[in-house]
Amino acid sequence: AYQSGNNVTVLNLQTRERTTLLSSEAASRVNAISWGFRFSPDGKSVALKNSLEGGDAELGVVDLDEDGQQVRVLAKGRLQAHLAWHPTEDKILFSMQDPNSKTYRLFVASAKTQSEPQLLPGQPLFRMNSSGDWSPTGDQLVLVSRDLPAPK
């Protein structure tokens, strides 16, 4: 699968047939999908970063097996492209600029509800955490992080 503008295209490796995942109605609500979209572990939903004007983006989820697919917006702000579904729970790990510290931190959002994303606790303030992924059991995380200059 690969992103193509405001949709995701899937290539059947046996037949070479290409199909788009999003209905035309759902795709019309998407500006541009970033390369970091992810399928849910059960393959029934896709999480995507919808790039908006001015550098902001939305984290959205589309249930693929529903008629009249809707894009559920879970977060909006300065998001990194990498998204990670929890292997056994309906939640998504992503990096977003924290409005308080202005640094990129890891957040978790519920894929089923549109509740406020939760800042992952225990992150050092002077590090930029740009992406992460769950272990196969979902009880550990690996993350990409770097030091930020100390405040003056």
Coordinates of N, CA, C and O in Angstrom, one line a residue:
A1 N 0.9 -1.2 0.0 CA 0.0 0.0 0.0 C 0.9 1.2 0.0 O 2.0 1.2 0.6
Y2 N 0.4 2.3 -0.6 CA 1.1 3.5 -0.6 C 0.1 4.7 -0.7 O -1.0 4.5 -1.1
Q3 N 0.6 5.9 -0.2 CA -0.3 7.0 -0.2 C -0.2 7.6 -1.6 O 0.8 7.6 -2.3
S4 N -1.4 8.1 -2.0 CA -1.4 8.8 -3.3 C -2.4 10.0 -3.2 O -3.6 9.8 -3.2
G5 N -1.8 11.1 -2.9 CA -2.6 12.3 -2.7 C -3.5 12.2 -1.5 O -3.0 12.1 -0.3
N6 N -4.8 12.2 -1.7 CA -5.7 12.1 -0.5 C -6.3 10.7 -0.3 O -7.4 10.6 0.2
N7 N -5.6 9.7 -0.8 CA -6.1 8.3 -0.6 C -4.9 7.4 -0.4 O -3.8 7.8 -0.6
V8 N -5.3 6.2 -0.1 CA -4.3 5.1 0.0 C -4.6 4.1 -1.1 O -5.7 3.6 -1.2
T9 N -3.5 3.7 -1.8 CA -3.7 2.7 -2.9 C -3.1 1.4 -2.5 O -2.0 1.4 -2.0
V10 N -3.8 0.3 -2.7 CA -3.3 -1.0 -2.4 C -3.1 -1.7 -3.7 O -3.9 -1.7 -4.6
L11 N -1.9 -2.4 -3.8 CA -1.6 -3.2 -4.9 C -1.7 -4.7 -4.6 O -1.0 -5.1 -3.6
N12 N -2.5 -5.4 -5.3 CA -2.6 -6.8 -5.2 C -1.4 -7.4 -5.9 O -1.3 -7.3 -7.1
L13 N -0.5 -8.1 -5.1 CA 0.7 -8.6 -5.7 C 0.5 -9.7 -6.7 O 1.3 -10.0 -7.6
Q14 N -0.6 -10.4 -6.6 CA -0.9 -11.5 -7.5 C -1.5 -11.1 -8.8 O -1.1 -11.5 -9.9
T15 N -2.5 -10.2 -8.7 CA -3.2 -9.8 -9.9 C -2.7 -8.4 -10.5 O -3.0 -8.1 -11.6
R16 N -1.9 -7.7 -9.7 CA -1.3 -6.4 -10.0 C -2.4 -5.3 -10.1 O -2.2 -4.3 -10.6
E17 N -3.6 -5.7 -9.6 CA -4.7 -4.7 -9.6 C -4.5 -3.7 -8.5 O -4.1 -4.1 -7.3
R18 N -4.8 -2.5 -8.8 CA -4.7 -1.4 -7.8 C -6.1 -0.9 -7.4 O -6.9 -0.7 -8.3
T19 N -6.3 -0.8 -6.1 CA -7.6 -0.3 -5.6 C -7.3 0.8 -4.5 O -6.3 0.7 -3.9
T20 N -8.2 1.7 -4.4 CA -8.1 2.7 -3.3 C -8.9 2.3 -2.1 O -9.9 1.7 -2.3
L21 N -8.4 2.6 -0.9 CA -9.1 2.2 0.3 C -10.2 3.1 0.7 O -11.2 2.6 1.2
L22 N -10.0 4.4 0.6 CA -11.1 5.3 1.0 C -12.1 5.6 0.0 O -11.9 5.7 -1.2
S23 N -13.4 5.6 0.5 CA -14.5 6.0 -0.4 C -14.2 7.4 -0.9 O -13.5 8.2 -0.3
S24 N -14.9 7.8 -2.0 CA -14.7 9.1 -2.5 C -15.1 10.2 -1.5 O -14.5 11.3 -1.4
E25 N -16.2 9.9 -0.7 CA -16.6 10.8 0.3 C -15.6 11.0 1.4 O -15.2 12.2 1.8
A26 N -15.0 9.9 1.9 CA -13.9 10.0 2.9 C -12.7 10.7 2.4 O -12.1 11.6 3.0
A27 N -12.3 10.4 1.1 CA -11.1 11.0 0.5 C -11.3 12.5 0.3 O -10.4 13.2 0.4
S28 N -12.6 12.9 0.1 CA -12.8 14.3 -0.2 C -12.6 15.2 1.1 O -12.4 16.4 1.0
R29 N -12.6 14.5 2.3 CA -12.4 15.2 3.5 C -10.9 15.2 3.9 O -10.5 15.7 5.0
V30 N -10.0 14.7 3.1 CA -8.6 14.6 3.4 C -7.9 15.5 2.4 O -8.1 15.4 1.2
N31 N -7.0 16.3 2.9 CA -6.2 17.2 2.1 C -5.0 16.4 1.4 O -4.9 16.4 0.2
A32 N -4.1 15.8 2.2 CA -3.0 15.1 1.7 C -2.5 14.1 2.8 O -2.2 14.5 3.9
I33 N -2.5 12.8 2.5 CA -2.1 11.8 3.4 C -0.5 11.8 3.5 O 0.1 11.7 2.4
S34 N 0.1 11.8 4.6 CA 1.5 11.7 4.8 C 1.9 10.2 4.7 O 1.0 9.3 4.9
W35 N 3.1 9.9 4.4 CA 3.6 8.6 4.2 C 3.5 7.7 5.4 O 3.5 6.5 5.3
G36 N 3.3 8.2 6.6 CA 3.3 7.3 7.8 C 2.0 6.7 8.2 O 1.8 6.4 9.3
F37 N 1.0 6.5 7.3 CA -0.2 5.9 7.6 C 0.0 4.5 8.1 O 1.0 3.8 7.7
R38 N -0.9 4.0 8.9 CA -0.8 2.6 9.5 C -2.1 1.9 9.5 O -3.1 2.5 9.9
F39 N -2.1 0.6 9.1 CA -3.3 -0.2 9.3 C -3.4 -0.7 10.7 O -2.4 -0.9 11.4
S40 N -4.6 -0.9 11.2 CA -4.8 -1.4 12.6 C -4.4 -2.9 12.5 O -4.4 -3.5 11.5
P41 N -4.1 -3.5 13.7 CA -3.7 -4.9 13.7 C -4.7 -5.8 13.1 O -4.3 -6.8 12.5
D42 N -6.0 -5.5 13.2 CA -7.0 -6.4 12.5 C -7.3 -6.0 11.1 O -8.1 -6.7 10.4
G43 N -6.6 -5.0 10.6 CA -6.8 -4.6 9.2 C -8.1 -3.9 8.8 O -8.4 -3.7 7.7
K44 N -8.9 -3.6 9.8 CA -10.2 -3.0 9.6 C -10.3 -1.5 9.6 O -11.3 -0.9 9.2
S45 N -9.2 -0.9 10.0 CA -9.1 0.6 10.1 C -7.7 1.0 9.6 O -6.8 0.3 9.6
V46 N -7.6 2.3 9.3 CA -6.3 2.9 8.9 C -6.2 4.2 9.7 O -7.2 5.0 9.7
A47 N -5.1 4.4 10.3 CA -4.7 5.7 10.9 C -3.9 6.5 9.9 O -3.0 5.9 9.2
L48 N -4.2 7.8 9.8 CA -3.4 8.6 8.8 C -3.2 10.0 9.4 O -3.9 10.5 10.3
K49 N -2.1 10.6 8.9 CA -1.8 12.0 9.2 C -2.3 12.8 7.9 O -1.8 12.6 6.8
N50 N -3.2 13.7 8.2 CA -3.8 14.5 7.1 C -3.1 15.9 7.2 O -3.3 16.6 8.2
S51 N -2.2 16.2 6.3 CA -1.5 17.5 6.3 C -2.4 18.6 6.0 O -3.2 18.5 5.0
L52 N -2.4 19.6 6.8 CA -3.2 20.8 6.6 C -2.4 22.0 6.2 O -1.1 22.0 6.2
E53 N -3.0 23.1 5.8 CA -2.3 24.3 5.4 C -1.6 24.9 6.6 O -2.1 24.7 7.7
G54 N -0.4 25.5 6.5 CA 0.2 26.2 7.6 C 1.1 25.3 8.4 O 1.6 25.7 9.5
G55 N 1.3 24.0 8.1 CA 2.2 23.1 8.8 C 1.5 22.2 9.8 O 2.1 21.3 10.3
D56 N 0.2 22.5 10.2 CA -0.5 21.7 11.1 C -1.0 20.4 10.4 O -0.9 20.3 9.2
A57 N -1.4 19.5 11.2 CA -2.0 18.2 10.6 C -3.0 17.6 11.6 O -3.1 18.1 12.7
E58 N -3.7 16.7 11.1 CA -4.7 16.0 11.9 C -4.3 14.5 11.9 O -3.9 13.9 10.9
L59 N -4.5 13.9 13.1 CA -4.4 12.4 13.2 C -5.9 11.9 13.0 O -6.8 12.3 13.8
G60 N -6.1 11.1 12.0 CA -7.5 10.6 11.7 C -7.5 9.1 11.6 O -6.5 8.5 11.3
V61 N -8.6 8.5 11.8 CA -8.9 7.1 11.7 C -10.1 6.9 10.8 O -11.1 7.6 11.0
V62 N -10.0 6.0 9.9 CA -11.1 5.6 9.0 C -11.3 4.1 9.2 O -10.4 3.3 9.0
D63 N -12.6 3.7 9.5 CA -13.0 2.3 9.5 C -13.3 1.9 8.1 O -14.2 2.4 7.5
L64 N -12.5 0.9 7.6 CA -12.6 0.5 6.2 C -13.8 -0.3 5.9 O -14.2 -0.4 4.7
D65 N -14.4 -1.0 6.9 CA -15.5 -1.9 6.6 C -16.9 -1.2 6.7 O -17.9 -1.9 6.6
E66 N -16.9 0.1 6.9 CA -18.2 0.8 7.0 C -18.6 1.4 5.7 O -17.8 1.9 5.0
D67 N -19.9 1.4 5.5 CA -20.4 2.2 4.4 C -20.4 3.7 4.8 O -20.6 4.0 5.9
G68 N -20.1 4.6 3.8 CA -20.1 6.0 4.2 C -19.0 6.3 5.2 O -19.2 6.9 6.2
Q69 N -17.8 5.8 4.8 CA -16.6 6.0 5.7 C -16.5 7.4 6.2 O -16.7 8.4 5.5
Q70 N -16.2 7.5 7.5 CA -16.0 8.8 8.1 C -14.6 8.9 8.6 O -14.0 7.9 9.1
V71 N -13.9 10.1 8.5 CA -12.6 10.3 9.1 C -12.8 10.9 10.5 O -13.4 12.0 10.7
R72 N -12.5 10.1 11.5 CA -12.6 10.5 12.9 C -11.3 11.2 13.2 O -10.2 10.6 13.2
V73 N -11.3 12.5 13.6 CA -10.1 13.3 13.9 C -9.9 13.1 15.4 O -10.7 13.4 16.2
L74 N -8.7 12.6 15.7 CA -8.3 12.3 17.1 C -7.4 13.3 17.7 O -7.3 13.5 18.9
A75 N -6.6 14.0 16.8 CA -5.7 15.1 17.3 C -5.4 16.0 16.2 O -5.5 15.7 15.0
K76 N -5.1 17.3 16.5 CA -4.8 18.3 15.6 C -3.6 19.1 16.1 O -3.6 19.5 17.3
G77 N -2.6 19.4 15.3 CA -1.5 20.2 15.7 C -0.3 19.9 14.8 O -0.4 19.5 13.7
R78 N 0.9 20.1 15.4 CA 2.1 19.8 14.7 C 2.5 18.4 14.9 O 3.0 18.0 16.0
L79 N 2.2 17.5 14.0 CA 2.4 16.0 14.2 C 3.6 15.5 13.3 O 3.8 16.0 12.2
Q80 N 4.3 14.6 13.9 CA 5.3 13.8 13.1 C 4.5 12.8 12.3 O 3.4 12.4 12.6
A81 N 5.1 12.2 11.3 CA 4.4 11.3 10.4 C 4.3 9.9 10.9 O 3.3 9.2 10.5
H82 N 5.2 9.4 11.8 CA 5.1 8.0 12.2 C 4.0 7.8 13.2 O 3.8 8.5 14.2
L83 N 3.1 6.8 12.9 CA 2.0 6.4 13.8 C 2.2 4.9 14.2 O 2.7 4.1 13.4
A84 N 1.8 4.5 15.4 CA 1.9 3.1 15.8 C 0.7 2.7 16.5 O 0.3 3.2 17.6
W85 N 0.0 1.7 16.0 CA -1.2 1.1 16.6 C -0.7 0.2 17.7 O 0.3 -0.6 17.6
H86 N -1.4 0.2 18.9 CA -1.1 -0.8 19.9 C -1.5 -2.2 19.4 O -2.5 -2.3 18.7
P87 N -0.8 -3.2 19.7 CA -1.1 -4.6 19.1 C -2.4 -5.2 19.6 O -2.9 -6.0 18.9
T88 N -2.8 -4.8 20.8 CA -4.0 -5.5 21.3 C -5.1 -4.5 21.8 O -6.2 -5.0 22.1
E89 N -4.9 -3.2 21.8 CA -5.8 -2.3 22.3 C -6.1 -1.2 21.2 O -5.3 -1.1 20.3
D90 N -7.2 -0.6 21.2 CA -7.6 0.4 20.2 C -7.0 1.8 20.5 O -7.7 2.7 20.8
K91 N -5.7 1.8 20.5 CA -5.0 3.1 20.8 C -3.8 3.3 19.8 O -3.2 2.3 19.4
I92 N -3.5 4.6 19.6 CA -2.4 4.9 18.6 C -1.4 5.8 19.3 O -1.8 6.8 20.0
L93 N -0.1 5.5 19.1 CA 1.0 6.3 19.6 C 1.4 7.2 18.5 O 1.6 6.8 17.4
F94 N 1.7 8.5 18.9 CA 2.1 9.4 17.9 C 2.9 10.5 18.6 O 2.8 10.7 19.8
S95 N 3.7 11.3 17.8 CA 4.5 12.4 18.3 C 3.8 13.7 17.8 O 3.5 13.8 16.6
M96 N 3.7 14.6 18.8 CA 3.0 15.9 18.4 C 3.7 17.0 19.3 O 4.2 16.7 20.4
Q97 N 3.8 18.2 18.7 CA 4.4 19.3 19.5 C 3.5 19.6 20.6 O 2.3 19.9 20.5
D98 N 4.0 19.5 21.8 CA 3.3 19.8 23.1 C 3.0 21.3 23.1 O 4.0 22.1 23.0
P99 N 1.8 21.7 23.2 CA 1.5 23.1 23.2 C 2.1 23.8 24.4 O 2.4 25.0 24.4
N100 N 2.4 23.1 25.5 CA 3.0 23.8 26.7 C 4.5 23.9 26.6 O 5.0 25.0 26.8
S101 N 5.2 22.9 26.2 CA 6.6 22.9 26.1 C 7.2 23.3 24.8 O 8.4 23.6 24.6
K102 N 6.4 23.2 23.7 CA 6.8 23.5 22.3 C 7.8 22.5 21.8 O 8.4 22.7 20.8
T103 N 7.9 21.3 22.5 CA 8.8 20.3 22.0 C 7.9 19.1 21.6 O 6.8 18.9 22.0
Y104 N 8.5 18.2 20.7 CA 7.7 17.0 20.3 C 7.8 16.0 21.4 O 8.8 15.6 21.9
R105 N 6.6 15.5 21.8 CA 6.4 14.5 22.8 C 5.5 13.4 22.3 O 4.8 13.6 21.4
L106 N 5.5 12.3 23.0 CA 4.7 11.2 22.6 C 3.3 11.3 23.3 O 3.3 11.5 24.5
F107 N 2.3 11.0 22.5 CA 0.9 11.0 23.0 C 0.3 9.7 22.6 O 0.7 9.1 21.6
V108 N -0.8 9.4 23.3 CA -1.6 8.2 23.0 C -3.1 8.7 22.8 O -3.6 9.4 23.6
A109 N -3.7 8.2 21.7 CA -5.1 8.6 21.4 C -5.9 7.3 21.3 O -5.4 6.3 20.7
S110 N -7.1 7.4 21.8 CA -8.1 6.3 21.6 C -8.5 6.3 20.1 O -8.9 7.3 19.6
A111 N -8.4 5.1 19.5 CA -8.8 5.0 18.0 C -10.4 5.0 17.9 O -10.9 5.2 16.8
K112 N -11.1 4.7 19.0 CA -12.5 4.5 18.9 C -13.3 5.7 19.3 O -14.4 6.0 18.9
T113 N -12.7 6.5 20.2 CA -13.4 7.7 20.7 C -12.6 8.9 20.3 O -11.4 8.9 20.0
Q114 N -13.2 10.0 20.4 CA -12.5 11.3 20.1 C -12.2 12.0 21.3 O -12.2 13.3 21.4
S115 N -11.8 11.3 22.3 CA -11.3 11.9 23.6 C -10.0 12.6 23.4 O -9.2 12.2 22.5
E116 N -9.6 13.5 24.3 CA -8.4 14.2 24.2 C -7.2 13.3 24.3 O -7.1 12.4 25.2
P117 N -6.2 13.4 23.4 CA -5.0 12.5 23.4 C -4.3 12.7 24.8 O -4.3 13.8 25.3
Q118 N -3.7 11.7 25.3 CA -3.0 11.7 26.6 C -1.5 11.8 26.3 O -0.9 11.0 25.6
L119 N -0.8 12.7 27.0 CA 0.6 12.8 27.0 C 1.2 11.6 27.7 O 0.7 11.2 28.8
L120 N 2.1 10.8 27.1 CA 2.7 9.7 27.7 C 3.5 10.1 28.9 O 4.4 11.0 28.7
P121 N 3.3 9.6 30.1 CA 4.0 10.1 31.2 C 5.5 9.7 31.2 O 5.9 8.8 30.6
G122 N 6.3 10.5 32.0 CA 7.7 10.1 32.2 C 8.7 10.6 31.2 O 9.8 10.2 31.2
Q123 N 8.3 11.5 30.2 CA 9.2 11.9 29.2 C 10.0 13.1 29.7 O 9.4 14.1 30.2
P124 N 11.3 13.0 29.5 CA 12.2 14.2 30.0 C 11.8 15.4 29.2 O 11.5 15.3 28.0
L125 N 11.8 16.6 29.8 CA 11.4 17.8 29.2 C 12.3 18.3 28.1 O 11.9 18.9 27.1
F126 N 13.6 18.0 28.2 CA 14.6 18.6 27.3 C 15.0 17.5 26.2 O 16.2 17.4 25.9
R127 N 14.1 16.7 25.8 CA 14.3 15.8 24.7 C 13.2 15.9 23.7 O 12.1 16.2 24.0
M128 N 13.5 15.7 22.4 CA 12.5 15.7 21.4 C 12.3 14.2 21.0 O 13.1 13.5 20.6
N129 N 11.0 13.7 21.3 CA 10.6 12.4 21.1 C 9.8 12.4 19.8 O 8.7 12.7 19.8
S130 N 10.5 12.0 18.7 CA 9.9 12.2 17.4 C 9.0 11.0 16.9 O 8.2 11.1 16.0
S131 N 9.2 9.8 17.4 CA 8.4 8.7 17.0 C 8.6 7.5 18.0 O 9.6 7.5 18.8
G132 N 7.7 6.6 18.0 CA 7.8 5.4 18.8 C 7.1 4.2 18.3 O 6.3 4.4 17.3
D133 N 7.3 3.1 18.9 CA 6.5 1.9 18.4 C 6.3 1.0 19.7 O 7.2 1.0 20.6
W134 N 5.3 0.2 19.6 CA 5.0 -0.7 20.7 C 5.7 -2.1 20.5 O 6.0 -2.5 19.4
S135 N 6.0 -2.7 21.6 CA 6.5 -4.1 21.5 C 5.4 -5.0 21.0 O 4.2 -4.6 21.0
P136 N 5.7 -6.2 20.6 CA 4.6 -7.1 20.1 C 3.5 -7.4 21.1 O 2.4 -7.6 20.7
T137 N 3.9 -7.3 22.4 CA 2.8 -7.5 23.4 C 2.2 -6.2 23.9 O 1.2 -6.3 24.6
G138 N 2.8 -5.1 23.5 CA 2.2 -3.8 23.9 C 2.5 -3.3 25.3 O 2.0 -2.3 25.7
D139 N 3.4 -4.0 25.9 CA 3.8 -3.6 27.3 C 5.1 -2.8 27.4 O 5.5 -2.4 28.5
Q140 N 5.7 -2.6 26.3 CA 6.9 -1.8 26.2 C 6.9 -0.9 25.0 O 6.2 -1.2 24.0
L141 N 7.7 0.2 25.0 CA 7.9 1.1 23.9 C 9.3 1.2 23.5 O 10.2 1.2 24.3
V142 N 9.6 1.4 22.2 CA 10.8 1.9 21.7 C 10.6 3.3 21.1 O 9.5 3.5 20.6
L143 N 11.5 4.2 21.3 CA 11.3 5.5 20.7 C 12.5 6.1 20.2 O 13.6 5.7 20.5
V144 N 12.3 7.1 19.3 CA 13.4 7.9 18.7 C 13.4 9.2 19.4 O 12.4 9.9 19.5
S145 N 14.5 9.5 20.0 CA 14.6 10.7 20.8 C 16.0 11.4 20.7 O 17.0 10.7 20.4
R146 N 16.0 12.7 20.9 CA 17.3 13.4 20.8 C 17.3 14.5 21.8 O 16.2 15.0 22.2
D147 N 18.5 14.9 22.3 CA 18.6 16.0 23.2 C 18.3 17.3 22.6 O 18.5 17.5 21.4
L148 N 17.7 18.2 23.3 CA 17.4 19.5 22.9 C 18.4 20.4 23.6 O 18.8 20.1 24.7
P149 N 18.7 21.6 23.0 CA 19.6 22.5 23.7 C 19.0 22.9 25.0 O 17.8 23.1 25.1
A150 N 19.8 23.0 26.1 CA 19.3 23.5 27.4 C 18.8 24.9 27.2 O 19.4 25.7 26.5
P151 N 17.7 25.3 27.9 CA 17.2 26.7 27.9 C 18.3 27.7 28.4 O 19.0 27.3 29.3
K152 N 18.3 28.8 27.8 CA 19.2 29.9 28.3 C 18.7 30.7 29.4 O 17.6 30.9 29.6

